Tab-separated table of C-alpha atoms and ligand atoms in Angstrom:
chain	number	residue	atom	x	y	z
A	1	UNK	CA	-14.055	-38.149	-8.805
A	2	UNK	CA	-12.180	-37.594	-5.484
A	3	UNK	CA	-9.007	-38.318	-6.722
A	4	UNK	CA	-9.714	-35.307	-9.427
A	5	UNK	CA	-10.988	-33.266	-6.730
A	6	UNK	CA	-7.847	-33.620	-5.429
A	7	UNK	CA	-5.962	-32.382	-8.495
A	8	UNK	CA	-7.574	-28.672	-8.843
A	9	UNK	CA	-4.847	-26.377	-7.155
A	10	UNK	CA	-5.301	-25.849	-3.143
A	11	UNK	CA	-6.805	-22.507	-3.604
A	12	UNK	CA	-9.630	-23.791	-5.872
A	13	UNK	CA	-10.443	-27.068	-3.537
A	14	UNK	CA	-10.979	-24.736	-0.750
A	15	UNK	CA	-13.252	-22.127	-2.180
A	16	UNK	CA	-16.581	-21.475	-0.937
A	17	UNK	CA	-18.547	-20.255	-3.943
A	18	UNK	CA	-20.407	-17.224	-3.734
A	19	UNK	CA	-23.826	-17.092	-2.711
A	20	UNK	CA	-26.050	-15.060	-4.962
A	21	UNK	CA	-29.050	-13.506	-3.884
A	22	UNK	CA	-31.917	-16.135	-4.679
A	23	UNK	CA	-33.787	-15.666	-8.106
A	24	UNK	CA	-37.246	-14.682	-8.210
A	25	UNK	CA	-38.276	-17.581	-10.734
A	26	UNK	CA	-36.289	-20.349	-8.346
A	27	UNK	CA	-38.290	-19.059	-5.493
A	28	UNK	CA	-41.444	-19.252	-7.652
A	29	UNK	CA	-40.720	-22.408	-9.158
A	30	UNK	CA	-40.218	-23.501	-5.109
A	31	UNK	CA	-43.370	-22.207	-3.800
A	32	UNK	CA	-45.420	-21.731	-6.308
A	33	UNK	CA	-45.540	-18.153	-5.164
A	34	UNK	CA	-46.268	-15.058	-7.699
A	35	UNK	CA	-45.562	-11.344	-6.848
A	36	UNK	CA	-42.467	-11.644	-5.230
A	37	UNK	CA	-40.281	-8.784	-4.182
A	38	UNK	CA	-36.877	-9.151	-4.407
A	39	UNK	CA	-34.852	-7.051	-2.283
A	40	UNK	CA	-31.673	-8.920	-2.113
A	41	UNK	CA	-28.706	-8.132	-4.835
A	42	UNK	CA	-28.760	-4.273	-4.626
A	43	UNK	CA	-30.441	-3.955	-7.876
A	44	UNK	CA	-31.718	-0.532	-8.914
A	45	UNK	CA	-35.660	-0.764	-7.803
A	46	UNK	CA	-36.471	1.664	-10.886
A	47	UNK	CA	-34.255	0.222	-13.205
A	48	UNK	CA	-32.188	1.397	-16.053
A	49	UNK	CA	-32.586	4.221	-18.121
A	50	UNK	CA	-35.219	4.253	-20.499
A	51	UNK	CA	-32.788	5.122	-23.320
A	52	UNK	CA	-31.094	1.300	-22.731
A	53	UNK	CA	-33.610	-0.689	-24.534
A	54	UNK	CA	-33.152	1.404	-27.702
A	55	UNK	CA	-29.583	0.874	-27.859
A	56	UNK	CA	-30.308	-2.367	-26.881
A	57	UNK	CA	-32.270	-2.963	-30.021
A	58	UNK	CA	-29.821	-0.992	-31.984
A	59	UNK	CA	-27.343	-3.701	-30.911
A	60	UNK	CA	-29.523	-6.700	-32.260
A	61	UNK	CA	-28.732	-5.907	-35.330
A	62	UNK	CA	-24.802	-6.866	-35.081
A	63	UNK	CA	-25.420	-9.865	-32.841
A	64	UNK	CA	-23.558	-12.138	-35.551
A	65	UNK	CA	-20.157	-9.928	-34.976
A	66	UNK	CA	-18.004	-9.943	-32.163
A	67	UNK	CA	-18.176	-6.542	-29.645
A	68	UNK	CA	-15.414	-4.242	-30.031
A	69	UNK	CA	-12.707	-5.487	-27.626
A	70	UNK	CA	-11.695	-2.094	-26.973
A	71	UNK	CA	-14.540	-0.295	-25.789
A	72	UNK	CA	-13.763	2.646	-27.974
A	73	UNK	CA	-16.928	4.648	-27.889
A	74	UNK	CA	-17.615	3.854	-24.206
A	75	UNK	CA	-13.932	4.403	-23.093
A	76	UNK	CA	-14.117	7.798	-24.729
A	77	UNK	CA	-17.536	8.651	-22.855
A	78	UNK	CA	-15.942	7.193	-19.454
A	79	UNK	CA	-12.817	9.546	-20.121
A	80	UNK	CA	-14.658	12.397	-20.758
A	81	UNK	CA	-16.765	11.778	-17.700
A	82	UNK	CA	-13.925	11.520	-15.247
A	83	UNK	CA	-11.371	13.608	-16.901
A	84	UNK	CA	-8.950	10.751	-17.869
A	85	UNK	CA	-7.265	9.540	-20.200
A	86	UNK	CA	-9.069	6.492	-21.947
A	87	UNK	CA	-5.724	4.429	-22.046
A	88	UNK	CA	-6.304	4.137	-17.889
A	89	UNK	CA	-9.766	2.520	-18.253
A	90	UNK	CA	-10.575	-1.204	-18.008
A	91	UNK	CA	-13.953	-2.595	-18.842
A	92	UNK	CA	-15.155	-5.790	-16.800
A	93	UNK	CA	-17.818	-8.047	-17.084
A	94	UNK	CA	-19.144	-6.068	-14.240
A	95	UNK	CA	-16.658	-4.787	-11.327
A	96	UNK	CA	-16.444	-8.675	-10.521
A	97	UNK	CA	-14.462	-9.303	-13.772
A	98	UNK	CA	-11.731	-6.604	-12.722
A	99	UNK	CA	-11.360	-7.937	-9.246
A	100	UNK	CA	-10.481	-10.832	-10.739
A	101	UNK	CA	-8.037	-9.084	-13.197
A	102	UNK	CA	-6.538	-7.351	-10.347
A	103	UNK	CA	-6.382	-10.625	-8.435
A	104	UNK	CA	-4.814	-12.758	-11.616
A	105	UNK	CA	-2.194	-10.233	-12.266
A	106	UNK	CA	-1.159	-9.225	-9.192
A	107	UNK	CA	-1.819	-12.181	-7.156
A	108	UNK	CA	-0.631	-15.697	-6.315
A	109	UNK	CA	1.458	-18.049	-4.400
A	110	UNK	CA	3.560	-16.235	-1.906
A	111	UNK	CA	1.684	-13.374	-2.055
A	112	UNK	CA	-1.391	-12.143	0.006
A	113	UNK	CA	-4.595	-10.545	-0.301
A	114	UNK	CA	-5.619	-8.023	2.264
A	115	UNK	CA	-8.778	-7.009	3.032
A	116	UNK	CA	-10.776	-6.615	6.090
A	117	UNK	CA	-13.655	-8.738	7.787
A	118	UNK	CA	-17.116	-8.398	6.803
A	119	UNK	CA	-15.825	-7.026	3.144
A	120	UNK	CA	-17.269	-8.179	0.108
A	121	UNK	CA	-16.946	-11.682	-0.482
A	122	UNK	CA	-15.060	-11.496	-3.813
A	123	UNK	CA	-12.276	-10.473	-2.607
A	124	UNK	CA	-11.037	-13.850	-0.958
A	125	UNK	CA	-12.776	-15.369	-3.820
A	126	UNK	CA	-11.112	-13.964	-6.215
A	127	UNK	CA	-7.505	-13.708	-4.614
A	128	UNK	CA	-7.673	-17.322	-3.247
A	129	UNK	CA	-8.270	-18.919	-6.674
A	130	UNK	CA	-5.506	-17.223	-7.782
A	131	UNK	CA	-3.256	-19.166	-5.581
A	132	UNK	CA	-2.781	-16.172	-3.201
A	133	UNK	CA	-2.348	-16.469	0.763
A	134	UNK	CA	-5.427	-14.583	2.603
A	135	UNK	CA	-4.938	-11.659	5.796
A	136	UNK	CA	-8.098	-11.107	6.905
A	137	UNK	CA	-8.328	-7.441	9.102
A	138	UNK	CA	-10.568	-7.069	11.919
A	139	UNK	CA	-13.455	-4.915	11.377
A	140	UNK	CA	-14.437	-1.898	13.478
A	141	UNK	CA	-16.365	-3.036	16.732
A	142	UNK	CA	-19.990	-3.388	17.292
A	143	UNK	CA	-20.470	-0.060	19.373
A	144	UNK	CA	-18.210	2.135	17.273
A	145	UNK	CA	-19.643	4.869	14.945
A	146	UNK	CA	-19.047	2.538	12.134
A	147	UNK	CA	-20.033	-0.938	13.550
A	148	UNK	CA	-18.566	-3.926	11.538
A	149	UNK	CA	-16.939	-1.512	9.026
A	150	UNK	CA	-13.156	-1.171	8.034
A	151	UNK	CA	-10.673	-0.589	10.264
A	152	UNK	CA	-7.832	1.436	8.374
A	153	UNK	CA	-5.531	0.830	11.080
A	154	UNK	CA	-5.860	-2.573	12.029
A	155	UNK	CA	-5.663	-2.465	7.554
A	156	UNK	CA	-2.314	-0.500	8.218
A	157	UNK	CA	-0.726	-2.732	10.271
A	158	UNK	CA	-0.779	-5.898	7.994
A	159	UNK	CA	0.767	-3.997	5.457
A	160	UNK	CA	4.185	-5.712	4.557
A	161	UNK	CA	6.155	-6.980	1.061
A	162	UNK	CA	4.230	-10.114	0.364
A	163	UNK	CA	1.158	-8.409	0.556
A	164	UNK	CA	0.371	-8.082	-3.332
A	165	UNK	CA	-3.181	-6.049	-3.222
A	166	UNK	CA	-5.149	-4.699	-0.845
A	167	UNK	CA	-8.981	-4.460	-1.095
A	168	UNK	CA	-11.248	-1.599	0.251
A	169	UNK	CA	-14.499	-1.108	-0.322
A	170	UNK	CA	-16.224	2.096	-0.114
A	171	UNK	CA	-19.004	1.779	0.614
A	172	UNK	CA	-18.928	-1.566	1.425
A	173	UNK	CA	-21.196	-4.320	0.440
A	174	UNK	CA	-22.761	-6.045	2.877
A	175	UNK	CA	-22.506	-3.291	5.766
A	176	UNK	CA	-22.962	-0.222	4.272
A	177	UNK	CA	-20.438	1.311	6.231
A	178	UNK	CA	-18.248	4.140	4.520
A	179	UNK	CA	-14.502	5.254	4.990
A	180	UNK	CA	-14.090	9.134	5.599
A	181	UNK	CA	-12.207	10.667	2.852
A	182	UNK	CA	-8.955	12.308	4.108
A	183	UNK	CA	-8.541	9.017	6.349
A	184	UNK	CA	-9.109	7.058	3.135
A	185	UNK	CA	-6.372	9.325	1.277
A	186	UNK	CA	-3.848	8.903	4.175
A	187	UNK	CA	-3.951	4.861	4.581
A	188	UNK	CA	-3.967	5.138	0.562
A	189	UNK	CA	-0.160	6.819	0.999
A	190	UNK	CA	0.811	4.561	3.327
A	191	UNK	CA	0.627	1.750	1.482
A	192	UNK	CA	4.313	0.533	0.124
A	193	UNK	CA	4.253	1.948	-3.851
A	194	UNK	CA	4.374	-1.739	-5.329
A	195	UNK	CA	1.456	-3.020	-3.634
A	196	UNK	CA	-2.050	-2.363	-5.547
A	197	UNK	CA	-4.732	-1.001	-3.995
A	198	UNK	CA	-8.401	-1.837	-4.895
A	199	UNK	CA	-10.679	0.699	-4.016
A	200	UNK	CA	-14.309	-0.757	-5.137
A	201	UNK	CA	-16.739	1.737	-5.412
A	202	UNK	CA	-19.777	0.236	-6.593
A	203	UNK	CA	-21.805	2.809	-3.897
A	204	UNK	CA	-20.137	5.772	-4.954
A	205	UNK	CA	-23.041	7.570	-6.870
A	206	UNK	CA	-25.003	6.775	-3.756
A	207	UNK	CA	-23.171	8.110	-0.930
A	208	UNK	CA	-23.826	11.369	0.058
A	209	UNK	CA	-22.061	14.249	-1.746
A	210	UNK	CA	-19.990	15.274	0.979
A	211	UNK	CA	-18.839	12.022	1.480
A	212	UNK	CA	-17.571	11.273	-1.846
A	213	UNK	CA	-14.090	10.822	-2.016
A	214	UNK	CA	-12.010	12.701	-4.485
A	215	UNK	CA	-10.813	8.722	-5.940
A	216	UNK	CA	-10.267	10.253	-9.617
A	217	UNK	CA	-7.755	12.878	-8.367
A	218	UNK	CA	-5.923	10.466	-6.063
A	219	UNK	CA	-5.163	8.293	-9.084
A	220	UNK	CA	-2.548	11.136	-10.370
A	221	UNK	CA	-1.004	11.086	-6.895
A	222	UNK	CA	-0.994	7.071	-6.364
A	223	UNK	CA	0.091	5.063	-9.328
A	224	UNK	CA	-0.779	1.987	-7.339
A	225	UNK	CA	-4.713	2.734	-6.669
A	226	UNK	CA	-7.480	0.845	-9.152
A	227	UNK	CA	-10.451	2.299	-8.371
A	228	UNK	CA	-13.756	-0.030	-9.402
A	229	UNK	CA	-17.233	0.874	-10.343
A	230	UNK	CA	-20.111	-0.564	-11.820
A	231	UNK	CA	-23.324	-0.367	-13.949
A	232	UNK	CA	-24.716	-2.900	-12.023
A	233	UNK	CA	-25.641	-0.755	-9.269
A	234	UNK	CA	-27.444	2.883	-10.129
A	235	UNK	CA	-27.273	2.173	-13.263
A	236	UNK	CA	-29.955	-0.451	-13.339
A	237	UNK	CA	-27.815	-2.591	-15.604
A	238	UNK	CA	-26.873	-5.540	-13.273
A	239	UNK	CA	-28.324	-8.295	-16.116
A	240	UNK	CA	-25.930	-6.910	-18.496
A	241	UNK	CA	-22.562	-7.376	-16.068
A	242	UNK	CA	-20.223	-4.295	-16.993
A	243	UNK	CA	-17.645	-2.799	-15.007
A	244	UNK	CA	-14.955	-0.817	-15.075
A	245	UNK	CA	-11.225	0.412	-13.336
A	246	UNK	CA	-9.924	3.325	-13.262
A	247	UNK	CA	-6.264	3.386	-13.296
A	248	UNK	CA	-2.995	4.309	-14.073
A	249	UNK	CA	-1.620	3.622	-17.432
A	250	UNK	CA	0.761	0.853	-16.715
A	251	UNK	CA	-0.933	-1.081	-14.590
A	252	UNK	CA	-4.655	-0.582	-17.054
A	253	UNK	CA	-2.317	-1.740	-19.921
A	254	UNK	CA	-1.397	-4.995	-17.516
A	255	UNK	CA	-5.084	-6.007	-16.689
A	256	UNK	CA	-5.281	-5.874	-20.397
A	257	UNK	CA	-3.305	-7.906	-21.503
A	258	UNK	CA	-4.469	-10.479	-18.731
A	259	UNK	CA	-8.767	-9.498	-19.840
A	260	UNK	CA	-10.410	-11.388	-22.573
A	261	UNK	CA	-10.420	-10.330	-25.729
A	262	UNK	CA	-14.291	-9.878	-25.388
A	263	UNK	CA	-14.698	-9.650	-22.278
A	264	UNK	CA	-18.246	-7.063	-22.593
A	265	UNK	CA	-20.622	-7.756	-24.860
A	266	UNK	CA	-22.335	-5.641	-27.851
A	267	UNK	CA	-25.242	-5.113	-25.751
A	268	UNK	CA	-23.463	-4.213	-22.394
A	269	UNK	CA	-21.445	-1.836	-24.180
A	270	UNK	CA	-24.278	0.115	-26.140
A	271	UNK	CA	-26.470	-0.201	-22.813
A	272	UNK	CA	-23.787	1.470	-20.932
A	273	UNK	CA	-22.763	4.077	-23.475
A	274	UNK	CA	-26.755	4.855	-23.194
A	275	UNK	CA	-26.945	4.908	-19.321
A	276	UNK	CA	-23.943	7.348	-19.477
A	277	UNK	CA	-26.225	10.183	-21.302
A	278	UNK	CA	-29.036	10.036	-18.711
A	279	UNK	CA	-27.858	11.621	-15.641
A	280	UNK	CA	-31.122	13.263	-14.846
A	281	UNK	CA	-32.231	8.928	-14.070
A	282	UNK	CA	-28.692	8.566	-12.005
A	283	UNK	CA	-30.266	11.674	-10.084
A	284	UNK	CA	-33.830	9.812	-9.790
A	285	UNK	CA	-32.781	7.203	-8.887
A	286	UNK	CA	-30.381	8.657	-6.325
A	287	UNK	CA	-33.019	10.748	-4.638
A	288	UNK	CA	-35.539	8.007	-4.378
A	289	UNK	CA	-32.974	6.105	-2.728
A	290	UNK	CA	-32.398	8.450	0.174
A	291	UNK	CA	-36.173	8.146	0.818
A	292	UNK	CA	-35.845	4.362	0.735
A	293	UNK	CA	-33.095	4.387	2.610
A	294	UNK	CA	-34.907	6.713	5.532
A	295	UNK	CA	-37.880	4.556	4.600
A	296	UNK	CA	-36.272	1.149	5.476
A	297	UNK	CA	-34.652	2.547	8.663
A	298	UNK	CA	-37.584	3.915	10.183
A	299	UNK	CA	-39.495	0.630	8.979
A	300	UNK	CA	-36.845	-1.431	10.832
A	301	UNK	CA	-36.743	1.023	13.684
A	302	UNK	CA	-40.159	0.841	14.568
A	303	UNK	CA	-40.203	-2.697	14.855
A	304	UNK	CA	-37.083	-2.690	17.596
A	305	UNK	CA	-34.662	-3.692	15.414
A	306	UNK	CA	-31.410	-1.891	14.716
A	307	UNK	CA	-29.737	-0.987	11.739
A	308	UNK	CA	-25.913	-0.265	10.384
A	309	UNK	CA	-25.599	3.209	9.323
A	310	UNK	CA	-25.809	2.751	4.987
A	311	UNK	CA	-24.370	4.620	2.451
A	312	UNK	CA	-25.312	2.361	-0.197
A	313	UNK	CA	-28.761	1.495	-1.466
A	314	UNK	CA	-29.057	-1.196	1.530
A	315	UNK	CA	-29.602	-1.438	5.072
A	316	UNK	CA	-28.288	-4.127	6.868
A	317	UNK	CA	-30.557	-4.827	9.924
A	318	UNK	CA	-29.833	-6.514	13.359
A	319	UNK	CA	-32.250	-9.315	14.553
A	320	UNK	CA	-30.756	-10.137	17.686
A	321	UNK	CA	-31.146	-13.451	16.564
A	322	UNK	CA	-30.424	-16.200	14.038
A	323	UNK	CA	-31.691	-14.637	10.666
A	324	UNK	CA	-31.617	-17.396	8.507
A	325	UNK	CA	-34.968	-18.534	9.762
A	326	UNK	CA	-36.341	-15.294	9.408
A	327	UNK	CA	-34.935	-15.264	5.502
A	328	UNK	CA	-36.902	-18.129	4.952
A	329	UNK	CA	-39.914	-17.062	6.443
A	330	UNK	CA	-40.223	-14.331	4.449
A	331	UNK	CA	-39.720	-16.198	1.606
A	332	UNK	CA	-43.077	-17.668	1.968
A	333	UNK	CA	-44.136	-14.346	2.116
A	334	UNK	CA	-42.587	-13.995	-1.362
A	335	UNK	CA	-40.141	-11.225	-0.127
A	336	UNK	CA	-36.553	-12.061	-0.735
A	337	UNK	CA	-33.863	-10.605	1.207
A	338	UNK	CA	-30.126	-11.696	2.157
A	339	UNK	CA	-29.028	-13.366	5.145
A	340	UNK	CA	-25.738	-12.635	6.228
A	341	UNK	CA	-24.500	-16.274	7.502
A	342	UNK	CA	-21.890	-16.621	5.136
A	343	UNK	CA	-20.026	-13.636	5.943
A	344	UNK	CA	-20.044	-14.231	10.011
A	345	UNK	CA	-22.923	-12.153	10.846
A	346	UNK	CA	-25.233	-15.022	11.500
A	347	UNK	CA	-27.685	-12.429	13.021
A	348	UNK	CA	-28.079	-9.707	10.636
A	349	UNK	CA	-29.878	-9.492	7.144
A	350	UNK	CA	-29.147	-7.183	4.025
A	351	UNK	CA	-32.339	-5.399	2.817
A	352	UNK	CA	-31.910	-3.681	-0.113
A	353	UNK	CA	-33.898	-0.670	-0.787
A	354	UNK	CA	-36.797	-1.437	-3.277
A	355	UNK	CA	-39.972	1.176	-4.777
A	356	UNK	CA	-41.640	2.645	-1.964
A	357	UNK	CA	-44.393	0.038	-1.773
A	358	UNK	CA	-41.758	-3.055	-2.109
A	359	UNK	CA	-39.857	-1.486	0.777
A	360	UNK	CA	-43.650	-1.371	2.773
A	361	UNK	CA	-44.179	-4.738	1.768
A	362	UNK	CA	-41.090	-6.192	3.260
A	363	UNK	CA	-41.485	-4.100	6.373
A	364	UNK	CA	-45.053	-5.700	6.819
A	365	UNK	CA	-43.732	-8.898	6.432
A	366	UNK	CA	-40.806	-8.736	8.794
A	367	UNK	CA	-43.975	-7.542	11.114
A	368	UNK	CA	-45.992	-10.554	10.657
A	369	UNK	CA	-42.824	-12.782	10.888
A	370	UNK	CA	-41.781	-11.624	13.963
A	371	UNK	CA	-44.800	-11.191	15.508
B	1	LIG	C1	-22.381	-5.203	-6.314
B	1	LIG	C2	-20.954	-5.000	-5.988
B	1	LIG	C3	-19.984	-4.983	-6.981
B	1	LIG	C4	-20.392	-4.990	-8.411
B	1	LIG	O1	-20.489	-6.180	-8.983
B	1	LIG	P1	-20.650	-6.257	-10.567
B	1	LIG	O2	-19.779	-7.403	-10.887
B	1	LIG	O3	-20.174	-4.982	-11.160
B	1	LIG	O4	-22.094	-6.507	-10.803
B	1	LIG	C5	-18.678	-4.741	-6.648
B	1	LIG	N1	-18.327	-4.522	-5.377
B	1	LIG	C6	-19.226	-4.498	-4.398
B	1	LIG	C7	-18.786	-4.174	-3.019
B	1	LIG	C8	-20.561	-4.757	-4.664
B	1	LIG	O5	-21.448	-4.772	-3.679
């Protein structure tokens, strides 16, 4: 076995696989536990649309056939959506899928991944398994108005020919920290015209208005910008894993050709096409988000603790001390949140926002915990 451990390529026999949030059935199959809250993979608290399980139905009766490997229908609703032409959409099983696209296609041996520290954790996954060489960016410091988040600059300044992609999220997953726009759009033109840019947006429909960046209209002005997003996220579709990039023509016709052939199923197309036509649930879902957010904060506030500023449909909390204990003991509590170990922030935890009463509930518990 070692000696064929030895023969995967160097990038594989380093990973570190992801860590998922823990499962609600693993944690009740562990503990015996019922009514557990699970507050730990960003999911959407009031799930998807109610016009999903429909389609969803509609789709069982095709499951014998393979999905259409174009996307047709939900390409044309995406293009109408965002103004585009269809040819300069990719669909991913979810966002992850397309990172990976990105990273097979544009990454590899002598070339490097950029990204910054503390940014999601599929970037070096992805770009590392594709043989690539990793430049890891220091983050924003602790007492800065964005603590832990990107630093463009310090992004800026790594910025040379080998590097083959470079990987911004905004918001980003797990600090919750946002880029402002104009700032964004500027690094954006700095970056040399054959290096890709990722800009994941799996947030976007969370962040406040104002702080939305223009990302559709930059794509006419950088041909080298892939801009992500996800169903997984507002959309309450995360089970389903569908994704998509925005981008321009060329390069959408390269992750193509580099994509399965099915990459999305039947069902995760006809559940997305149905999400699409229910924005008055996006805006639900939205707006009980920014009460969950304020919720959470207070929640956390109240009990000493402080918390990143969030765009995203998290908060990511401070307990001045190692958290992974505290993860666990609220999993005998039945609440699940993340610990943040994994990504260097041994300290912190990621609570995503649930209902109104989940939130309470994991508030309460952190209060009995800590107590
Ligand atoms: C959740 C998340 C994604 C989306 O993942 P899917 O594969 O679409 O479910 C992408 N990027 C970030 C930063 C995320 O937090």
């Amino acid at each position: 076995m070692s000696a064929l451990s030895e023969r995967a390529l160097p990038g594989v026999r380093t990973l570190e696989p992801y860590q998922p949030g823990k499962p609600i059935e693993e944690l009740e199959r562990e503990l015996g536990l019922s009514d557990i809250v699970k507050l730990a993979s960003n999911e959407n608290p009031l799930g998807a649309s109610p016009r999903v399980r429909p389609a969803l139905e509609a789709a069982a009766a095709q499951l014998a056939l393979y999905p259409d490997g174009n996307g047709f229908r939900l390409k044309q609703k995406l293009a109408r959506l965002h103004g585009i032409d269809a040819a300069r959409i990719v669909l991913g099983n979810g966002s992850n899928d397309v990172l990976e696209l990105v990273a097979r296609t544009f990454l590899g041996p002598g070339r490097v991944a950029l990204f910054s520290e503390y940014a999601f954790a599929v970037y070096p996954l992805a770009s590392q398994a594709a043989g690539a060489e990793l430049c890891v960016a220091p983050a924003l410091p602790r007492d800065s108005e964005q603590p832990f988040g990107h630093d463009l600059a310090a992004l800026a300044a790594r910025l040379d020919a080998r590097v083959g992609v470079v990987f911004i999220a905004n918001a980003n997953n797990p600090t919750g920290t946002w880029l402002e726009a104009a700032a964004l759009e500027r690094f954006i033109a700095q970056v040399p015209p054959d290096t890709i840019i990722v800009l994941d947006e799996a947030y976007h429909e969370y962040m406040e208005p104002a702080l939305r960046p223009d990302s559709r209209g930059w794509l006419d002005r950088h041909p080298n910008l892939v801009v992500t997003r996800t169903f997984s996220k507002v959309y309450g579709l995360a089970s389903l894993r569908i994704g998509y990039a925005l981008a321009n023509a060329q390069v959408a016709d390269l992750l193509n050709r580099v994509r399965q052939p099915f990459n999305v199923n039947s069902f995760a197309l006809a559940a997305a096409e149905a999400a699409l036509d229910d924005d008055a649930h996006v805006a639900r879902s939205v707006a009980a988000n920014a009460r969950g957010l304020k919720q959470l904060r207070e929640g956390l506030e109240a009990l000493g603790l402080r918390t990143l500023p969030s765009q995203a449909n998290f908060v990511t909390v401070d307990m001045n001390r190692a958290a992974t204990p505290i993860f666990q003991a609220l999993l005998r509590k039945g609440v699940i949140v993340r610990p943040l170990a994994s990504y260097q922030m041994p300290n912190f935890l990621r609570i995503t926002v649930g209902t109104e009463a989940q939130s309470a509930r994991c508030i309460e518990a952190l209060r009995e915990v800590l107590r």
